[in-house]
Amino acid sequence: MPTEEEALFSAVDALLEQVAQDDLPSPTERKRLREAAGLSQAQIATALNARREAVGNWELGKTEPRPPKRAAYARLLEGLAARFPAPADDAPSVPETFAAPPSASAPPEPEPVQAPAAAPPRPPASTTRPSSTSRRPAAKKAAKPASAPEAADPRFENGPLGVLDGDASLYCVGGLVLDCPAKTVPALVDWTLSQAKLGAPRLHPAGKDADPLIVLTTAAAERLGLPDRLEDRRGLRLPEDHKVVKQLARAKWQLTRRGFGPWARIYRPAEGGRRQCVQLAILPWAALDARSWGSTDQLEPADIARVLGTYASRVLTPRGSTAVSGLEAMTALRPPTRAVKDDESGTWVSGPMPGSLTEAVAPAPVEAPDEHPAAAALYPRGHQRTPAEVLDEEAYEWIRDPQLLTDAECERAFAVGIDVNTAFLAAANRLVVGLSGPAHVKAPAFDKKTPGSWLVDLSGIELDPRLPNPFTPHGTRPEGPAWYATPTVAYAQELIDTYRLPALIRPLEAWVRTESGAYLDPWYKRIGEAYKATMADLGVTSGLTESEFLAAMEQHKAADPALAAVLSAIKSTVKGGIGKLRERPKSIKHTFGEPWPALERPTWRPDIRAAVISAARVNMHRKVLKTAIATQQAPAPTGHLTLGQEALIPIALLSDCAVYLADGPSPLDFLPHTPDGKPAPGSFRLGVSPGMVKHEGTQELLWAVQMLDEGHNPARHIKGTDAALDGE
């Protein structure tokens, strides 16, 4: 295991690739160097594993960094001083060790690391096109709002992306409009890389800058010679003999394996460490899926730029569907490699990044889907694997037997649904997952700190029959040994210990991972902040009372439809990104039992997907149980979990939605509170943060009972639509 100092040096090595020195310049110079590089105090604090306030105090001279952070901070400042020397007439006193190293022995200088792009300002939704003068190059500066912050990196002066319309206008973030003279796709790529100044800084010091994104409207696609729809509806790509594909080939541009489709990536091999790549999103080819982006593709180009620009600044520049972007965000925030110095040659080479997924690993057979080579080698096609043969960690899809409804419940007037905010994202918070391949062990002792898959019999844990069982997606009691992810088994042990249940956890075998870490934490933090910032823009903040929160949620999507689209995309990014961890074959040419391209990714990790879903499901059950216990009149006797008749128990669960019967139509009519008005400890809490809940919808009691009698799930339709179709 690396020491704390080694871990800190690794982060700074990726920033600078320089030699560390312990001498520090003056506090004023420290601030100047940071600002010259366009770095924020928060970025430096993250790299050094320090608090942002501490970095501010170092720059004010109030405090000095202590080892091991001092040496790492010195290394950072040394590299910045070499790149951004002070003006000759105003050079502060800087130790000689901060002078630029001789070029003969210095390692190749990496691209300067910049702060993440600032969130674009929010101009009123435009309904008309700008005047022709706003598109002239001479009017470029005037077209930019006075309040728009200057870009920290001059390479990306005009933001992360642009929306190209048929009249050659390229609409960028912040209201900026550029003239794009390109009339062919190769010319558009050349112009974008040479003149547009589009792109975004890397999200991690060892990562890569985001390639510029050009979004094509229907008119722009027609102007560039692209059809208004793809004839290949299955492959979703232009044929190889299409004139645009031939134009790119003649110009020595290449396409990725997915070809020229709705999200086309056009590139040449990097030269001198400089990437040459442009991404196109083609709106008439449904690049922006309505399930994720709503009607964004029907907006005016300036408004499309605002929606996508806000998403880019808060999550990352879109690189495909929201599912693809969710997965790409994981890699951008935890790159697989970093620059390391080879001790023998003295040169800088690529090495694995601690805490990241660094290479593709094979899953355990129980974790692999049916068509995977590891599973296909054991079971013939069409074989229905049993719980003892496959890990089946999925979200809840459960309804209560209507015969178990109590008389008191049948006297209530309403069925009220509550929905957990970004439940999978909340489950990823501080979740320890495997970083290495699986190792098989027989009769292991269970360790909740070890990620893996465990074959164990949990059928002996008996709960109140009105409760959903926490160990199966369908909420029914398991019938014998089955495979479970670590969070599920850990929750079983928690129930046994807390309520003194007469059961023991004795795994028969397991596939465990010896290397582990909280890989998803940066992803959780970035997307969680994006979600809360967008909700705040829509008028829903963490400081609201419960009543104010419910009122704000009633009309938050109507407050700004463009930002509502950003919110929808962020939520889809979470679910889609987790789903991509177990991407299955898409090609009709795939042969059962043969590998498919997704398996080559380090991020193809069905075990991590299972761990997240397992954690989300047990989080839901824990709150269901705590809510029930908080509402019963007397505590349940130790030794079993039979609840009182008055305990509040849901009638249905669907993934992150729970439906309760209540006397009133609001969640406030049934959620338990303490005598001083605070939510009962451990129960569902109304609020905006990930893991808290919001009102999903309300229907009459008879509607809900009829749903149960017919075998339908009320949670799916509680808000009047199909929750699955709405992406909830």
XYZ file of C-alpha atoms in Angstrom:
728
model
C 0.000 0.000 0.000
C 1.432 3.445 -0.870
C 2.136 5.868 1.933
C 0.201 9.109 2.222
C 3.181 11.063 0.865
C 3.502 8.747 -2.137
C -0.190 9.163 -2.908
C 0.115 12.935 -2.711
C 3.183 12.932 -4.952
C 1.329 10.790 -7.474
C -1.379 13.423 -7.830
C 1.174 16.202 -8.270
C 3.317 14.135 -10.641
C 0.368 14.001 -12.988
C 0.023 17.795 -12.770
C 3.624 18.745 -13.354
C 6.002 15.824 -13.856
C 8.689 17.834 -12.083
C 11.139 17.231 -9.260
C 9.939 18.232 -5.801
C 11.701 20.773 -3.590
C 10.763 21.755 -0.078
C 11.519 25.485 -0.405
C 8.441 27.642 -0.785
C 8.063 31.068 -2.405
C 6.347 33.944 -0.642
C 2.587 33.737 0.001
C 1.944 36.429 -2.631
C 3.890 34.467 -5.232
C 2.002 31.277 -4.362
C -1.274 33.002 -5.224
C 0.168 34.525 -8.395
C 1.402 31.161 -9.647
C -1.949 29.491 -9.021
C -3.913 32.231 -10.756
C -1.478 32.327 -13.678
C -2.137 28.632 -14.264
C -5.904 29.099 -13.988
C -6.104 26.691 -11.070
C -8.585 27.079 -8.248
C -7.797 26.652 -4.579
C -10.208 23.724 -4.561
C -8.245 21.941 -7.320
C -4.991 22.284 -5.428
C -6.677 21.171 -2.222
C -8.017 18.068 -3.970
C -4.590 17.161 -5.388
C -2.937 17.597 -1.986
C -5.737 15.977 0.025
C -6.120 19.212 1.971
C -8.973 21.611 2.740
C -9.569 24.533 0.427
C -9.402 26.869 3.429
C -5.913 25.549 4.181
C -4.709 26.456 0.686
C -6.182 29.931 1.145
C -4.340 30.329 4.438
C -1.053 29.284 2.790
C -1.552 31.998 0.173
C -2.275 34.595 2.869
C 0.733 33.564 4.944
C -1.446 32.723 7.937
C -0.208 29.136 8.076
C 2.425 26.983 6.370
C 1.903 23.474 5.005
C 3.400 20.659 7.035
C 4.936 17.386 5.821
C 4.013 15.453 3.801
C 1.840 18.105 2.143
C 4.658 20.687 2.246
C 6.905 18.728 -0.136
C 4.023 18.063 -2.528
C 2.986 21.735 -2.462
C 6.593 22.730 -3.148
C 6.652 20.430 -6.163
C 3.507 22.012 -7.532
C 4.783 25.575 -7.097
C 8.130 24.645 -8.645
C 6.478 23.465 -11.820
C 4.178 26.486 -11.992
C 7.130 28.853 -11.546
C 8.865 27.216 -14.501
C 5.807 27.733 -16.677
C 4.689 31.137 -15.475
C 7.750 33.231 -14.535
C 7.025 36.605 -12.958
C 7.473 39.733 -15.122
C 11.057 41.021 -14.970
C 10.054 44.348 -13.431
C 7.954 42.718 -10.741
C 9.717 39.439 -10.009
C 9.252 38.364 -6.406
C 11.905 36.623 -4.441
C 11.733 33.002 -5.556
C 14.156 30.293 -4.457
C 16.632 29.277 -7.163
C 15.277 25.774 -6.989
C 12.122 27.078 -8.690
C 13.955 28.156 -11.824
C 13.112 26.324 -15.013
C 15.184 23.130 -15.253
C 17.682 22.753 -18.096
C 15.914 21.608 -21.240
C 18.498 18.908 -21.868
C 17.486 16.931 -18.812
C 13.921 18.063 -18.192
C 11.067 15.659 -18.886
C 8.597 16.539 -21.647
C 6.372 19.311 -20.413
C 2.732 18.229 -20.161
C -0.135 20.413 -21.208
C -0.970 22.981 -18.518
C -3.735 21.901 -16.169
C -6.658 24.288 -16.022
C -9.637 24.785 -13.818
C -12.917 23.241 -14.965
C -14.900 25.432 -17.303
C -17.097 27.894 -15.480
C -20.831 27.341 -15.692
C -22.257 29.331 -18.587
C -24.403 32.315 -17.691
C -28.152 31.937 -18.037
C -29.514 34.351 -20.618
C -33.263 34.371 -21.215
C -34.420 31.653 -23.554
C -34.096 33.051 -27.066
C -36.967 32.912 -29.491
C -35.321 34.772 -32.366
C -31.978 34.523 -34.091
C -29.303 37.172 -33.448
C -28.771 39.933 -35.952
C -26.304 39.302 -38.734
C -23.761 41.613 -37.145
C -23.550 39.373 -34.081
C -22.160 36.671 -36.322
C -19.389 38.757 -37.876
C -15.890 38.047 -36.555
C -15.469 41.733 -35.694
C -18.563 41.542 -33.486
C -17.418 38.432 -31.658
C -16.437 40.227 -28.482
C -19.596 42.289 -28.386
C -21.725 39.166 -28.694
C -20.363 37.888 -25.403
C -22.342 39.118 -22.367
C -20.421 41.498 -20.149
C -21.053 39.232 -17.164
C -19.502 36.174 -18.811
C -16.332 35.085 -17.016
C -13.153 34.966 -19.042
C -12.049 31.433 -19.903
C -9.212 30.222 -17.705
C -7.542 28.436 -20.636
C -7.026 30.453 -23.848
C -7.170 27.218 -25.841
C -10.840 26.889 -24.920
C -11.767 30.556 -25.001
C -15.145 29.935 -26.611
C -16.346 27.149 -24.343
C -16.736 23.389 -24.670
C -19.085 23.185 -27.639
C -21.043 24.904 -30.358
C -24.362 24.321 -32.141
C -24.062 24.793 -35.901
C -27.111 25.950 -37.843
C -27.746 25.983 -41.575
C -26.738 29.644 -42.047
C -23.153 28.945 -40.879
C -23.798 30.358 -37.400
C -22.114 28.475 -34.558
C -23.896 29.150 -31.261
C -21.601 28.782 -28.254
C -22.189 29.100 -24.511
C -22.812 32.488 -22.990
C -24.604 33.865 -26.062
C -21.488 33.896 -28.249
C -22.070 33.358 -31.983
C -19.270 32.578 -34.453
C -19.191 32.388 -38.231
C -18.267 28.914 -39.459
C -17.238 29.015 -43.140
C -16.945 25.213 -43.522
C -19.131 23.633 -46.180
C -17.932 20.042 -45.782
C -17.397 17.838 -42.766
C -13.567 17.661 -43.228
C -13.448 21.463 -43.482
C -15.589 21.736 -40.339
C -13.187 19.497 -38.417
C -10.161 21.481 -39.641
C -11.772 24.817 -38.744
C -12.858 23.576 -35.318
C -9.352 22.479 -34.382
C -7.538 25.465 -35.872
C -9.841 28.433 -35.193
C -12.885 27.679 -33.064
C -11.051 27.534 -29.701
C -13.522 25.011 -28.351
C -12.926 22.316 -25.747
C -12.709 21.926 -21.995
C -9.901 21.296 -19.493
C -9.363 17.867 -18.053
C -11.254 16.888 -14.913
C -8.213 15.196 -13.375
C -4.568 16.240 -13.605
C -3.661 12.914 -15.237
C -6.649 12.923 -17.570
C -7.236 14.332 -21.043
C -8.771 17.599 -22.126
C -12.277 17.248 -23.526
C -12.453 17.315 -27.302
C -14.582 20.040 -28.898
C -18.188 19.102 -29.616
C -20.071 20.416 -32.652
C -23.825 19.848 -32.620
C -25.462 19.844 -36.048
C -29.038 20.979 -36.543
C -31.093 19.519 -39.379
C -30.269 22.510 -41.577
C -26.568 22.266 -40.809
C -26.506 18.541 -41.537
C -28.130 19.181 -44.903
C -25.625 21.955 -45.676
C -22.758 19.545 -45.006
C -24.194 16.842 -47.256
C -25.614 14.563 -44.572
C -29.016 12.841 -44.969
C -31.922 13.826 -42.737
C -32.157 10.261 -41.408
C -30.006 7.147 -41.264
C -31.144 4.341 -43.520
C -29.286 1.811 -41.383
C -31.700 1.772 -38.459
C -29.964 -1.111 -36.715
C -26.312 -0.098 -37.022
C -27.121 3.646 -36.917
C -24.248 4.721 -39.137
C -23.558 6.004 -42.620
C -22.496 3.355 -45.133
C -18.795 3.223 -45.964
C -19.458 4.371 -49.531
C -21.281 7.575 -48.501
C -19.652 10.692 -49.942
C -19.032 12.255 -46.511
C -17.199 9.147 -45.296
C -15.111 9.194 -48.485
C -14.347 12.907 -47.996
C -13.003 12.190 -44.541
C -10.863 9.314 -45.803
C -9.350 11.461 -48.568
C -8.524 14.136 -45.988
C -6.759 11.489 -43.830
C -9.340 11.700 -41.028
C -10.391 8.532 -39.230
C -13.576 7.339 -37.516
C -13.858 5.209 -34.405
C -15.317 1.705 -34.551
C -18.849 3.025 -34.149
C -18.465 4.774 -37.523
C -20.287 7.902 -38.650
C -23.423 7.797 -36.531
C -25.413 10.154 -34.306
C -22.276 10.692 -32.183
C -19.388 10.623 -34.649
C -15.809 10.954 -33.383
C -13.403 12.149 -36.072
C -9.675 12.128 -35.373
C -6.086 11.824 -36.501
C -3.372 10.254 -34.365
C -1.971 12.704 -31.836
C 1.137 14.622 -32.884
C 3.599 15.847 -30.304
C 1.164 15.009 -27.525
C -1.531 17.203 -29.113
C -4.889 15.567 -29.669
C -6.634 16.050 -33.003
C -10.210 15.002 -32.436
C -13.667 16.517 -32.899
C -16.984 15.020 -31.864
C -20.180 15.609 -33.812
C -23.709 15.236 -32.424
C -26.261 15.092 -35.221
C -29.689 16.155 -34.020
C -31.812 14.812 -36.908
C -30.346 11.388 -36.173
C -31.679 11.501 -32.582
C -28.330 12.203 -30.921
C -30.242 13.690 -27.978
C -32.550 10.927 -26.755
C -35.865 12.404 -25.613
C -35.911 10.050 -22.612
C -32.843 11.833 -21.283
C -32.917 15.288 -22.855
C -36.641 15.891 -23.282
C -37.355 18.181 -26.238
C -33.918 19.825 -26.226
C -33.379 19.053 -29.905
C -36.488 21.118 -30.735
C -35.129 24.281 -29.099
C -33.468 27.172 -30.870
C -29.716 26.641 -31.430
C -28.761 29.197 -28.758
C -30.905 27.381 -26.207
C -29.481 23.996 -27.203
C -26.023 25.451 -26.603
C -27.140 26.660 -23.197
C -28.527 23.247 -22.182
C -25.521 21.266 -23.384
C -23.076 23.901 -22.142
C -24.539 23.782 -18.642
C -24.303 19.989 -18.643
C -20.720 20.196 -19.932
C -19.649 22.602 -17.201
C -21.269 20.579 -14.431
C -20.733 16.995 -15.579
C -18.564 16.843 -18.705
C -18.832 17.582 -22.416
C -21.347 15.023 -23.765
C -19.590 12.155 -25.534
C -22.593 10.144 -26.615
C -25.748 9.099 -24.842
C -26.079 10.075 -21.192
C -25.132 6.483 -20.362
C -21.891 6.836 -22.327
C -21.247 10.202 -20.697
C -21.833 8.708 -17.255
C -19.221 6.049 -17.895
C -16.812 8.527 -19.492
C -17.133 10.744 -16.413
C -15.883 7.871 -14.250
C -12.767 7.561 -16.404
C -12.250 11.320 -16.677
C -12.349 11.688 -12.898
C -10.184 8.610 -12.231
C -7.908 8.076 -15.266
C -6.391 4.601 -15.581
C -2.813 5.851 -16.016
C -0.484 8.631 -14.933
C 3.016 9.818 -15.782
C 5.757 8.034 -13.804
C 9.515 8.346 -14.046
C 11.389 5.227 -15.082
C 14.270 4.746 -12.648
C 16.521 3.068 -15.199
C 16.119 5.335 -18.215
C 15.120 8.513 -16.416
C 12.316 9.048 -18.913
C 8.648 9.591 -18.184
C 6.373 6.705 -19.033
C 2.749 5.786 -18.516
C 1.997 3.875 -15.328
C -1.160 2.713 -13.521
C -3.037 5.253 -11.434
C -3.570 4.124 -7.823
C -7.253 3.818 -6.972
C -8.358 3.563 -10.601
C -9.516 0.743 -12.839
C -6.307 0.293 -14.788
C -6.987 -2.693 -17.028
C -9.784 -4.921 -18.236
C -10.332 -7.928 -15.980
C -12.464 -11.017 -16.459
C -15.501 -11.323 -14.181
C -16.248 -14.246 -11.940
C -18.523 -16.710 -13.789
C -21.399 -15.922 -11.414
C -21.058 -12.181 -12.211
C -21.023 -12.624 -16.001
C -24.193 -12.341 -18.111
C -25.355 -15.462 -19.922
C -23.661 -14.625 -23.250
C -20.252 -13.936 -21.702
C -17.564 -16.550 -22.459
C -17.126 -17.312 -18.737
C -20.816 -18.160 -18.325
C -21.349 -19.711 -21.753
C -18.576 -22.196 -21.030
C -20.576 -23.510 -18.063
C -24.190 -23.356 -19.238
C -25.791 -23.928 -22.650
C -27.736 -21.200 -24.375
C -31.266 -20.956 -22.997
C -30.339 -22.376 -19.603
C -32.097 -20.508 -16.785
C -29.463 -20.030 -14.125
C -30.615 -20.441 -10.540
C -29.789 -18.046 -7.666
C -26.985 -20.460 -6.713
C -25.502 -20.088 -10.202
C -25.695 -16.357 -10.902
C -25.403 -13.080 -9.014
C -28.811 -11.408 -9.335
C -28.487 -7.985 -7.711
C -31.227 -5.840 -9.240
C -33.445 -2.970 -8.106
C -36.714 -3.613 -6.272
C -39.866 -4.649 -8.160
C -42.180 -5.675 -5.313
C -45.845 -5.432 -4.339
C -47.431 -6.536 -1.094
C -49.953 -9.349 -1.084
C -53.295 -7.498 -0.835
C -54.424 -10.138 1.665
C -51.856 -8.682 4.084
C -53.422 -5.203 4.120
C -54.644 -4.344 7.627
C -58.077 -2.943 8.427
C -56.505 0.362 9.428
C -54.719 0.614 6.072
C -57.936 -0.056 4.164
C -59.561 2.894 5.928
C -57.005 5.347 4.575
C -58.007 7.488 1.631
C -54.820 7.866 -0.431
C -51.850 6.052 -1.889
C -48.839 8.374 -1.786
C -45.568 7.721 -3.589
C -42.178 9.000 -2.504
C -39.068 8.778 -4.667
C -35.416 8.654 -3.575
C -33.318 11.345 -5.259
C -30.660 9.769 -7.511
C -30.717 6.558 -5.491
C -27.873 4.866 -7.377
C -25.715 7.958 -6.969
C -26.363 8.008 -3.234
C -25.486 4.304 -3.081
C -22.125 5.005 -4.744
C -21.093 7.387 -1.961
C -18.154 5.897 -0.026
C -18.888 2.483 -1.544
C -15.779 0.292 -1.531
C -15.564 -1.725 -4.749
C -13.040 -4.141 -6.186
C -10.211 -2.752 -8.297
C -8.614 -6.078 -9.242
C -9.802 -9.330 -10.715
C -11.715 -11.925 -8.650
C -10.122 -14.658 -6.564
C -12.101 -17.783 -5.686
C -12.178 -18.977 -2.078
C -13.990 -21.867 -0.377
C -15.852 -21.515 2.941
C -14.554 -17.997 3.655
C -15.329 -15.943 6.729
C -17.468 -13.016 5.656
C -15.787 -9.614 5.781
C -17.967 -6.598 5.045
C -14.870 -4.627 4.023
C -14.019 -7.052 1.225
C -15.877 -6.446 -2.050
C -16.962 -9.521 -3.901
C -19.714 -12.067 -4.508
C -20.707 -14.526 -1.778
C -22.657 -17.787 -1.959
C -24.618 -17.877 1.289
C -27.997 -19.045 2.561
C -29.995 -16.077 3.911
C -33.357 -17.852 3.915
C -33.183 -18.337 7.680
C -33.533 -14.608 8.372
C -37.232 -14.116 9.076
C -38.925 -10.721 8.757
C -42.485 -9.464 9.105
C -44.359 -10.909 6.068
C -45.679 -7.425 5.220
C -42.134 -6.189 4.632
C -40.269 -6.723 1.371
C -37.371 -9.094 1.761
C -34.081 -7.158 1.374
C -32.185 -10.016 -0.250
C -34.112 -10.420 -3.508
C -35.219 -7.906 -6.182
C -38.767 -9.300 -6.096
C -38.913 -8.878 -2.313
C -39.795 -12.493 -1.557
C -37.855 -14.699 0.823
C -34.921 -16.618 -0.722
C -35.322 -20.377 -0.789
C -31.726 -21.456 -0.218
C -28.124 -20.555 -0.988
C -27.735 -17.708 -3.478
C -25.047 -15.336 -4.681
C -25.027 -11.849 -3.177
C -22.798 -8.783 -3.422
C -21.006 -7.629 -0.283
C -23.514 -4.845 0.647
C -26.388 -7.356 0.745
C -24.559 -9.799 2.997
C -23.328 -6.939 5.191
C -26.938 -5.794 5.650
C -27.963 -9.337 6.586
C -25.288 -9.308 9.275
C -26.501 -5.857 10.399
C -30.058 -7.150 10.840
C -28.841 -10.178 12.788
C -26.671 -8.079 15.102
C -29.134 -5.203 15.599
C -32.263 -7.245 16.236
C -30.588 -10.357 17.647
C -32.036 -12.626 15.014
C -31.358 -16.372 15.324
C -29.244 -16.783 12.188
C -25.585 -17.073 11.172
C -23.727 -15.858 8.079
C -21.697 -18.780 6.743
C -20.658 -18.352 3.093
C -20.089 -21.577 1.179
C -17.737 -19.925 -1.297
C -16.914 -16.487 -2.657
C -15.242 -14.526 -5.424
C -13.401 -11.704 -3.660
C -11.178 -8.853 -4.770
C -8.026 -8.210 -2.802
C -7.475 -4.684 -4.140
C -10.300 -2.275 -3.370
C -11.162 1.371 -2.978
C -13.897 3.991 -3.200
C -13.503 4.260 -6.972
C -16.824 6.026 -7.513
C -16.371 8.772 -4.902
C -15.190 11.523 -7.329
C -18.056 10.557 -9.651
C -20.530 10.802 -6.792
C -19.203 14.188 -5.732
C -19.190 15.762 -9.202
C -22.577 14.500 -10.346
C -24.080 15.105 -6.911
C -22.935 18.734 -7.040
C -24.240 19.029 -10.592
C -27.628 17.712 -9.471
C -27.866 20.055 -6.472
C -26.650 23.088 -8.439
C -29.245 22.497 -11.150
C -31.994 21.987 -8.575
C -30.931 25.234 -6.895
C -31.188 27.039 -10.229
C -34.727 25.666 -10.457
C -35.575 27.074 -7.026
C -35.114 23.936 -4.909
C -32.392 24.381 -2.298
C -31.260 22.555 0.813
C -32.371 25.374 3.124
C -36.100 24.928 2.488
C -38.483 23.589 5.098
C -40.336 20.396 4.230
C -43.468 22.296 3.210
C -41.443 24.776 1.169
C -39.579 21.918 -0.482
C -42.795 20.192 -1.543
C -44.180 23.468 -2.879
C -40.997 24.192 -4.837
C -40.986 20.689 -6.320
C -44.529 21.148 -7.594
C -43.388 23.739 -10.130
C -39.613 23.447 -10.415
C -39.623 21.965 -13.923
C -41.824 24.766 -15.222
C -39.477 27.441 -13.842
C -36.964 26.929 -16.670
C -37.589 24.170 -19.257
C -33.976 24.328 -20.467
C -32.582 23.667 -17.001
C -35.245 21.012 -16.464
C -33.720 19.246 -19.480
C -30.278 19.489 -17.867
C -31.711 17.953 -14.695
C -33.250 15.084 -16.642
C -29.937 14.445 -18.380
C -28.034 14.415 -15.083
C -30.407 11.828 -13.607
C -30.122 9.693 -16.746
C -26.345 9.986 -16.551
C -26.411 8.291 -13.162
C -28.582 5.334 -14.120
C -27.093 4.947 -17.560
C -23.536 5.128 -16.295
C -24.144 2.383 -13.743
C -25.867 0.296 -16.399
C -22.895 0.657 -18.758
C -20.713 -1.170 -16.243
C -22.359 -4.353 -17.538
C -22.967 -3.417 -21.170
C -24.201 -6.391 -23.155
C -23.530 -7.094 -26.858
C -25.426 -4.876 -29.280
C -24.484 -6.233 -32.676
C -26.828 -8.674 -34.393
C -23.658 -10.409 -35.606
C -22.606 -11.324 -32.076
C -22.174 -15.027 -31.458
C -23.277 -16.447 -28.121
C -20.247 -17.145 -25.965
C -17.904 -14.873 -27.906
C -16.446 -11.638 -26.456
C -17.747 -8.229 -27.567
C -15.990 -4.831 -27.717
C -17.207 -3.519 -24.345
C -15.256 -6.269 -22.557
C -12.022 -4.537 -23.557
C -12.757 -1.588 -21.256
C -11.366 -1.416 -17.715
C -14.807 -0.039 -16.828
C -16.662 -3.164 -17.933
C -17.267 -4.290 -14.368
C -20.544 -6.125 -13.671
C -19.412 -6.646 -10.079
C -19.315 -2.880 -9.457
C -22.760 -2.473 -11.008
C -24.047 -5.250 -8.730
C -22.489 -3.599 -5.669
C -24.118 -0.232 -6.424
C -27.562 -1.737 -7.024
C -27.192 -3.931 -3.944
C -26.301 -0.884 -1.836
C -29.251 1.076 -3.249
C -31.684 -1.750 -2.494
C -30.523 -2.284 1.083
C -30.519 1.497 1.635
C -34.168 1.491 0.587
C -34.998 -1.438 2.863
C -33.163 0.109 5.810
C -35.277 3.258 5.531
C -38.471 1.246 5.051
C -37.682 -0.681 8.224
C -36.709 2.414 10.237
C -39.892 4.161 9.111
C -41.987 1.171 10.173
C -40.298 0.933 13.576
C -40.713 4.682 14.156
C -44.477 4.425 13.581
C -45.327 1.399 15.683
C -46.566 1.958 19.197
C -44.262 -0.473 20.985
C -40.771 -1.714 20.113
C -40.558 -5.160 18.575
C -39.224 -7.879 20.906
C -35.660 -8.901 20.252
C -35.156 -12.159 18.380
C -37.535 -11.481 15.529
C -38.801 -8.660 13.340
C -42.571 -8.814 13.672
C -43.993 -5.292 13.619
C -47.154 -3.919 15.174
C -50.355 -3.645 13.157
C -50.073 0.141 13.259
C -46.539 0.188 11.769
C -46.292 2.123 8.509
C -45.227 -0.295 5.753
C -45.291 0.353 1.989
C -47.579 -1.520 -0.334
C -45.207 -1.362 -3.319
C -41.609 -0.647 -4.275
C -40.162 0.034 -7.714
C -36.432 0.730 -7.713
C -36.264 4.075 -5.878
C -40.016 4.650 -5.406
C -42.107 3.537 -2.398
C -45.911 3.765 -2.150
C -47.610 4.157 1.234
C -51.265 4.355 2.220
C -52.067 7.586 4.085
C -54.952 9.658 5.424
C -53.870 12.664 3.358
C -52.412 13.233 -0.122
C -49.002 14.543 0.997
C -45.865 12.760 2.263
C -46.186 14.974 5.338
C -49.376 13.048 6.157
C -47.464 9.840 6.930
C -43.690 10.361 7.252
C -42.757 10.016 10.938
C -41.307 12.892 12.964
C -39.910 13.267 16.454
C -41.804 15.341 19.056
C -39.702 18.386 18.134
C -40.758 18.128 14.490
C -37.621 16.562 13.026
C -37.728 13.470 10.755
C -37.493 10.244 12.709
C -33.894 8.966 12.778
C -33.101 6.652 9.890
C -36.476 7.128 8.172
C -37.224 8.739 4.841
C -36.460 12.474 4.813
C -37.843 15.073 2.426
C -35.131 17.133 0.782
C -33.064 17.838 -2.308
C -29.832 15.962 -1.594
C -29.074 12.537 -3.100
C -30.628 9.846 -0.897
C -33.407 12.102 0.416
C -36.926 11.801 -1.007
C -39.452 13.851 -2.912
C -43.165 13.460 -3.614
C -43.663 11.132 -6.561
C -47.449 11.252 -6.871
C -50.788 10.552 -5.192
C -53.770 8.425 -6.175
C -56.929 7.264 -4.414
C -56.935 4.172 -2.214
C -59.289 2.218 -4.479
C -56.959 2.770 -7.436
C -54.021 1.334 -5.500
C -55.978 -1.671 -4.198
C -57.199 -2.476 -7.700
C -53.608 -2.320 -8.936
C -52.552 -4.819 -6.285
C -55.484 -7.132 -6.991
C -54.564 -7.191 -10.705
C -50.887 -7.872 -9.950
C -49.685 -4.462 -11.151
C -47.192 -2.296 -9.315
C -48.731 0.988 -8.082
C -45.261 2.527 -7.845
C -44.944 2.323 -11.619
C -47.993 4.491 -12.241
C -48.414 6.529 -9.056
C -47.740 9.830 -10.820
C -50.071 9.024 -13.705
C -47.414 7.782 -16.152
C -45.130 4.810 -16.522
C -42.129 5.567 -14.325
C -39.859 3.387 -16.462
C -40.745 5.337 -19.602
C -40.106 8.588 -17.765
C -36.632 7.463 -16.814
C -37.400 7.442 -13.092
